[in-house]
PDB file of C-alpha atoms in Angstrom:
ATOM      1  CA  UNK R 222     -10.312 -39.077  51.086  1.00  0.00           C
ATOM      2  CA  UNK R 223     -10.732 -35.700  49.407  1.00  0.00           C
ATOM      3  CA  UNK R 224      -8.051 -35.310  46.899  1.00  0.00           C
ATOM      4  CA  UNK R 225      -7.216 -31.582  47.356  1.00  0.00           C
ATOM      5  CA  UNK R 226      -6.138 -32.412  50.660  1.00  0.00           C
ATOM      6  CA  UNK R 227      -3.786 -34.712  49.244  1.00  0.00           C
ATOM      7  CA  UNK R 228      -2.185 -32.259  47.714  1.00  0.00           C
ATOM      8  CA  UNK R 229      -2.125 -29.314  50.493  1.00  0.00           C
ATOM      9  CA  UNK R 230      -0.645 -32.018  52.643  1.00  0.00           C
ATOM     10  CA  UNK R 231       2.459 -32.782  50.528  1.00  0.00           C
ATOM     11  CA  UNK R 232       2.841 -28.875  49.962  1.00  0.00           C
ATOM     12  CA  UNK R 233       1.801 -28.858  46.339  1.00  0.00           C
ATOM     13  CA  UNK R 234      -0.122 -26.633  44.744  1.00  0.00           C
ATOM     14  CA  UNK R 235      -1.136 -25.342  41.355  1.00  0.00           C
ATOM     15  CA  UNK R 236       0.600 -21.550  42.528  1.00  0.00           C
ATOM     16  CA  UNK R 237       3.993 -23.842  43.377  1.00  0.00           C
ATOM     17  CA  UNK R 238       3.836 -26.848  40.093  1.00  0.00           C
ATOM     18  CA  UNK R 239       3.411 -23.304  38.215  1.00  0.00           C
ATOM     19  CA  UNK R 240       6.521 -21.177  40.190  1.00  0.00           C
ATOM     20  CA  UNK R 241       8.488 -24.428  39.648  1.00  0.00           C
ATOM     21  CA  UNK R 242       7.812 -24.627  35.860  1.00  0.00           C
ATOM     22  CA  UNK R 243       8.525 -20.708  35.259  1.00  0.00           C
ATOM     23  CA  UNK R 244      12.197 -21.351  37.042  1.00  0.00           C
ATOM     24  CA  UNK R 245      12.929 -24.799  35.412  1.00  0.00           C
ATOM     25  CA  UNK R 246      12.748 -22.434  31.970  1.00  0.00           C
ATOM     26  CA  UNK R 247      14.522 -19.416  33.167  1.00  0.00           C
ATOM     27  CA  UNK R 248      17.589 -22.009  34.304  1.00  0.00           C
ATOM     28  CA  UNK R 249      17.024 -23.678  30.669  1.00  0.00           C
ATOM     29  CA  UNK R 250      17.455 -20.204  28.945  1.00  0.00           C
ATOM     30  CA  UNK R 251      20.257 -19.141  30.670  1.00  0.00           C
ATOM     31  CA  UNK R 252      21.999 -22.015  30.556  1.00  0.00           C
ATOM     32  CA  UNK R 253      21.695 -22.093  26.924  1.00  0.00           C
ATOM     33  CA  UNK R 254      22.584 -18.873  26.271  1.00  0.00           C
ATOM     34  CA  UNK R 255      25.634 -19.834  28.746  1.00  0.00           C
ATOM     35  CA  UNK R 256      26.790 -22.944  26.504  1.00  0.00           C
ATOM     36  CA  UNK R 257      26.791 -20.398  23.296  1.00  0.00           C
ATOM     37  CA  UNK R 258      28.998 -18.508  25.283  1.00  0.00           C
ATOM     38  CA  UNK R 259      31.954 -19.942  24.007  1.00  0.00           C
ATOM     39  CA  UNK R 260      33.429 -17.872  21.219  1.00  0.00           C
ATOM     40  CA  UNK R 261      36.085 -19.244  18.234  1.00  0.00           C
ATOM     41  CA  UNK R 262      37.456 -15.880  16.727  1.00  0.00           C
ATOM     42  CA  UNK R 263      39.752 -16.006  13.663  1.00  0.00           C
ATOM     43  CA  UNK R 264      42.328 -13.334  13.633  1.00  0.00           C
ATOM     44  CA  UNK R 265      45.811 -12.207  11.577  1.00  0.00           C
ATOM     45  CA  UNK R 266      48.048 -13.067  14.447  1.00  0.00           C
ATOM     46  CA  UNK R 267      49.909  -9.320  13.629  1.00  0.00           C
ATOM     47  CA  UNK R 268      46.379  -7.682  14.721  1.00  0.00           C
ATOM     48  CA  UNK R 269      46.409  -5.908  17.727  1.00  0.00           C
ATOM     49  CA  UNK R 270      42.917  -3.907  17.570  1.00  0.00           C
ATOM     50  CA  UNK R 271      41.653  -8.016  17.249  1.00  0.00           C
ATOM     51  CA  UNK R 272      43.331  -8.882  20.469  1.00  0.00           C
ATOM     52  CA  UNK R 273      41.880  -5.858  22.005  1.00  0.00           C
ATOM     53  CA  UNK R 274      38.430  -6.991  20.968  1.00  0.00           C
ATOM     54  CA  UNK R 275      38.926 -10.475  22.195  1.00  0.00           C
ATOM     55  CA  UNK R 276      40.204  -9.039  25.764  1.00  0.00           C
ATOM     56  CA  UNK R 277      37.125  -7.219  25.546  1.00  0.00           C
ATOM     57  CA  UNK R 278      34.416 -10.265  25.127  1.00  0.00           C
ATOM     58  CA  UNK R 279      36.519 -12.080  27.642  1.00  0.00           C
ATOM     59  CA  UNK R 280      35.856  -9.005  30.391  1.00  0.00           C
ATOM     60  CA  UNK R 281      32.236  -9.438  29.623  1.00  0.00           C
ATOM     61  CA  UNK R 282      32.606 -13.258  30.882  1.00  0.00           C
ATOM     62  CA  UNK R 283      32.973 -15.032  26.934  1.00  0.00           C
ATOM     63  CA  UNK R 284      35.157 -17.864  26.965  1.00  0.00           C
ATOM     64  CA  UNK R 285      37.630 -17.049  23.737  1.00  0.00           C
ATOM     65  CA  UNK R 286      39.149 -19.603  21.842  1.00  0.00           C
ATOM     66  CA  UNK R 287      41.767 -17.925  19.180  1.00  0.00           C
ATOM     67  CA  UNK R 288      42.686 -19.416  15.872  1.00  0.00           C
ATOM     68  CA  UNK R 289      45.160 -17.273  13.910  1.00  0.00           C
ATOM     69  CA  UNK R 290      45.429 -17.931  10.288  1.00  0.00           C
ATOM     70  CA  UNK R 291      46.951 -16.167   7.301  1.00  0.00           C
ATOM     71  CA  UNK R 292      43.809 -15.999   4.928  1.00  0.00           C
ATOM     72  CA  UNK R 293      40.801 -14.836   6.564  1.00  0.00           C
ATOM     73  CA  UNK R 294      39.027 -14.597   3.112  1.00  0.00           C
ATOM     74  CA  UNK R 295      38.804 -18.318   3.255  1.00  0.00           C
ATOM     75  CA  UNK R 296      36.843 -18.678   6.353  1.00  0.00           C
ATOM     76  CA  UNK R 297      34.949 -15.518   5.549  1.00  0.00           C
ATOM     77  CA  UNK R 298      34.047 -17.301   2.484  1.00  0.00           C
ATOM     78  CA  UNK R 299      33.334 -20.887   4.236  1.00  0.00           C
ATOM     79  CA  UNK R 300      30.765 -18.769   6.974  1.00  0.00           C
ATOM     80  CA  UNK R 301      28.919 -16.773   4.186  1.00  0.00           C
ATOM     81  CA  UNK R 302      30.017 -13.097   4.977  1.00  0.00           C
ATOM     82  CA  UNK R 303      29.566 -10.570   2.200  1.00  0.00           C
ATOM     83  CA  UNK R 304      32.658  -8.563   0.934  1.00  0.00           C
ATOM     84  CA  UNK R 305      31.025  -5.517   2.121  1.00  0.00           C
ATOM     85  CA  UNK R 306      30.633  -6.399   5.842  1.00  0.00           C
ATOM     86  CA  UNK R 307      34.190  -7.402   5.985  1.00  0.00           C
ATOM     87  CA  UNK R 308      36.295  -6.227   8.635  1.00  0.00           C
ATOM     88  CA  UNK R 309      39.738  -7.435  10.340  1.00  0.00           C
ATOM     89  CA  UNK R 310      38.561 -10.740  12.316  1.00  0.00           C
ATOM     90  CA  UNK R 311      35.656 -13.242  12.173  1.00  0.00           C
ATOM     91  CA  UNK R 312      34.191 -15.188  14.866  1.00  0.00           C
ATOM     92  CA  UNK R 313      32.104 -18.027  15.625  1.00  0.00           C
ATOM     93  CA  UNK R 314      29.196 -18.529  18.569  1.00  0.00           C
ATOM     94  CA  UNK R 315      26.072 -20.135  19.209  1.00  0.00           C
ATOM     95  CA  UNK R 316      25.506 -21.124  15.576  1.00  0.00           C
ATOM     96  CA  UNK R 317      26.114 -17.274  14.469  1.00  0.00           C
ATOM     97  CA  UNK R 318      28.772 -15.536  12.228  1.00  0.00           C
ATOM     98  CA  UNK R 319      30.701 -12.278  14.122  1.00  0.00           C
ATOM     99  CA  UNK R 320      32.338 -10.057  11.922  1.00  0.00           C
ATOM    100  CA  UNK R 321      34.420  -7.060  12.972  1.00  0.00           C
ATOM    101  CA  UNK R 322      34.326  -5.076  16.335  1.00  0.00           C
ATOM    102  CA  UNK R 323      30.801  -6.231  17.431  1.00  0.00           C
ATOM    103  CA  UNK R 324      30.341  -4.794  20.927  1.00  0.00           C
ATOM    104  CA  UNK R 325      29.926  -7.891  23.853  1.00  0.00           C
ATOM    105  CA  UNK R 326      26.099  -6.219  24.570  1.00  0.00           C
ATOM    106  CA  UNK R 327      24.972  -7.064  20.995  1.00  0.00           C
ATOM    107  CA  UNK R 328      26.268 -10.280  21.289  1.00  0.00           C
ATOM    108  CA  UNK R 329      24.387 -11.286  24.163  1.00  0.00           C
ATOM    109  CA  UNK R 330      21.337  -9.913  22.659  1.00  0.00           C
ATOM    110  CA  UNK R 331      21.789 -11.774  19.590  1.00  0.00           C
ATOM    111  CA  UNK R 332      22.132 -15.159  21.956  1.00  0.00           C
ATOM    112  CA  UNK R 333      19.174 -13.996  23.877  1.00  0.00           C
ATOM    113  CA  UNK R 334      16.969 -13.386  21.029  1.00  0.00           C
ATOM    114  CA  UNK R 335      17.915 -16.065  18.532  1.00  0.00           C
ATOM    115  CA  UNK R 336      17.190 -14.297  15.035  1.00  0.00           C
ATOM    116  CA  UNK R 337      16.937 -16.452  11.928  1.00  0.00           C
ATOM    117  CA  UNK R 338      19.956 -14.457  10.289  1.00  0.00           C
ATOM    118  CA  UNK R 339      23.473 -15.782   9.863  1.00  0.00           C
ATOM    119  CA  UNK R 340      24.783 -13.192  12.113  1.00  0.00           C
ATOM    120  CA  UNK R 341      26.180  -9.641  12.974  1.00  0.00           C
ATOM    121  CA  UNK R 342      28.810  -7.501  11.333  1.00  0.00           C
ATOM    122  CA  UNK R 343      30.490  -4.068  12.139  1.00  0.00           C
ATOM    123  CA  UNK R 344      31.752  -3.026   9.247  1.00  0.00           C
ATOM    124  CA  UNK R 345      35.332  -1.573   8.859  1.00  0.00           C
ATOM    125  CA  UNK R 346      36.823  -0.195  11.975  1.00  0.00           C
ATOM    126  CA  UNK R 347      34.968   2.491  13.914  1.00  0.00           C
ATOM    127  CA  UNK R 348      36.941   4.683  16.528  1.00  0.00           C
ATOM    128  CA  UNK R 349      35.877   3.705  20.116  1.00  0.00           C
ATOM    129  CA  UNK R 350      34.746   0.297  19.031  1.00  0.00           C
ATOM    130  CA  UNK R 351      35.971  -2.755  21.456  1.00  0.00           C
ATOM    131  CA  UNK R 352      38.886  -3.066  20.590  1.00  0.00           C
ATOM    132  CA  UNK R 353      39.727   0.586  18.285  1.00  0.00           C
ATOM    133  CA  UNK R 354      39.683   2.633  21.658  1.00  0.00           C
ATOM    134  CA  UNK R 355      41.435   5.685  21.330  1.00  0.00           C
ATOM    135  CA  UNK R 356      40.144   9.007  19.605  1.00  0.00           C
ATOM    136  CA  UNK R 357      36.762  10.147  19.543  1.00  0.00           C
ATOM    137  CA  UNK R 358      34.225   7.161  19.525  1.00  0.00           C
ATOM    138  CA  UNK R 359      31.876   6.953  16.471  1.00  0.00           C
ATOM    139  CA  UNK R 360      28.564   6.364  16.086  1.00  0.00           C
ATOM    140  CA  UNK R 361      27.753   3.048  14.357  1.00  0.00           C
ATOM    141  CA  UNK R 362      25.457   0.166  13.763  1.00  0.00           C
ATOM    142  CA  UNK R 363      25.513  -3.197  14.391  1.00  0.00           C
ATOM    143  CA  UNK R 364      23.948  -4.701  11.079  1.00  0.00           C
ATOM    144  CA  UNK R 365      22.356  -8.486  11.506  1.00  0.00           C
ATOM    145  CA  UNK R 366      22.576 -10.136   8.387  1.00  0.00           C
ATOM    146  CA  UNK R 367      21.483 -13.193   6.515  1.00  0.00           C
ATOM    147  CA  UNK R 368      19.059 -14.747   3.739  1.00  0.00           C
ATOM    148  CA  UNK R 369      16.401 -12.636   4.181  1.00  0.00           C
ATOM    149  CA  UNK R 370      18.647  -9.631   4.364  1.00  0.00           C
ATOM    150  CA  UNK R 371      20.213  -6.782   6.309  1.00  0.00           C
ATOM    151  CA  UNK R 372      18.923  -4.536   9.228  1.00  0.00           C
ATOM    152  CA  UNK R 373      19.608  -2.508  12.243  1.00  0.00           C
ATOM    153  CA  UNK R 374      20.555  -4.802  15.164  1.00  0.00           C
ATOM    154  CA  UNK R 375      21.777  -2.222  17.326  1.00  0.00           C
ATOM    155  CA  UNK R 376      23.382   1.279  17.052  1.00  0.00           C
ATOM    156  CA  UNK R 377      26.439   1.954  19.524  1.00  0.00           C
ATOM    157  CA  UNK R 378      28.680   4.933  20.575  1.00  0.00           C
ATOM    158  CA  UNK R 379      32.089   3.440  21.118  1.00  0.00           C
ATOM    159  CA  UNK R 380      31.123   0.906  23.713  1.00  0.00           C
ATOM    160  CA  UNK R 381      28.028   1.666  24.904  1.00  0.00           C
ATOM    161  CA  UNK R 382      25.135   1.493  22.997  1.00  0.00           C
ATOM    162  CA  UNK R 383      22.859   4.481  21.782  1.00  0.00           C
ATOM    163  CA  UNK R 384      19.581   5.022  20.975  1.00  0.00           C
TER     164      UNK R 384
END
């Protein structure tokens, strides 16, 4: 019996073992970036520009958990954020810290991609951020941080992200 025939017959080939491999890891990726999906943001429960950033990941399909507590510095503290990067609420997802109005895009990328860094920060409060609509939007980056230091995640104009 010729072996290849074996094979035809039951309707596998190299082309299909190789087409099923390439979708059993596209399901695997998106599925993980799906279970980091799942965000725990710490907020002041007076904020309101916090609650309008948290409507805002949940419109881009992030399931929000919200913990409001008095003393942010504490948890700031606990996750490793630096003074500087400090802005009005801190989150938690996939493994990564979020502080400040960190646009839903950036995010995802930040799943996607996987950096070694401890996480993303908008500092302060930027008009037209997610969250500080209202005004003219500002230009502003999206600075991933961590042990090996600070860069340029990704620049944004209010919501949408510039060049």
């Amino acid at each position: 019996m010729n072996s290849p025939s074996i094979g035809r017959s039951r309707g596998l080939t190299r082309r299909s073992v190789l087409r099923l491999a390439a979708a059993a890891l596209v399901v695997s990726a998106s599925s993980a970036v799906g279970q980091s999906a799942s965000i725990l943001v710490h907020k002041d429960p007076n904020c309101g520009c916090c609650a309008g950033w948290v409507r805002h990941l949940e419109a881009a399909g992030f399931a929000v958990r919200v913990e409001e507590v008095a003393d942010l510095e504490v948890i700031r503290k606990r996750l490793g954020v630096p003074q500087d990067l400090a802005a009005c609420h801190t989150a938690e997802v996939g493994g990564y810290v979020i502080e400040g109005h960190v646009p839903a895009p950036a995010l995802r990328k930040l799943l996607e991609e996987r950096p070694r860094a401890a996480g993303l920060a908008v500092p302060g409060m930027p008009v037209g951020s997610p969250g500080m609509e209202g005004g003219v939007p500002q230009k502003y980056e999206v600075i991933l941080f961590g042990v090996a230091g600070r860069q340029p995640f990704m620049r944004f104009v209010g919501s949408e992200e510039a060049g």
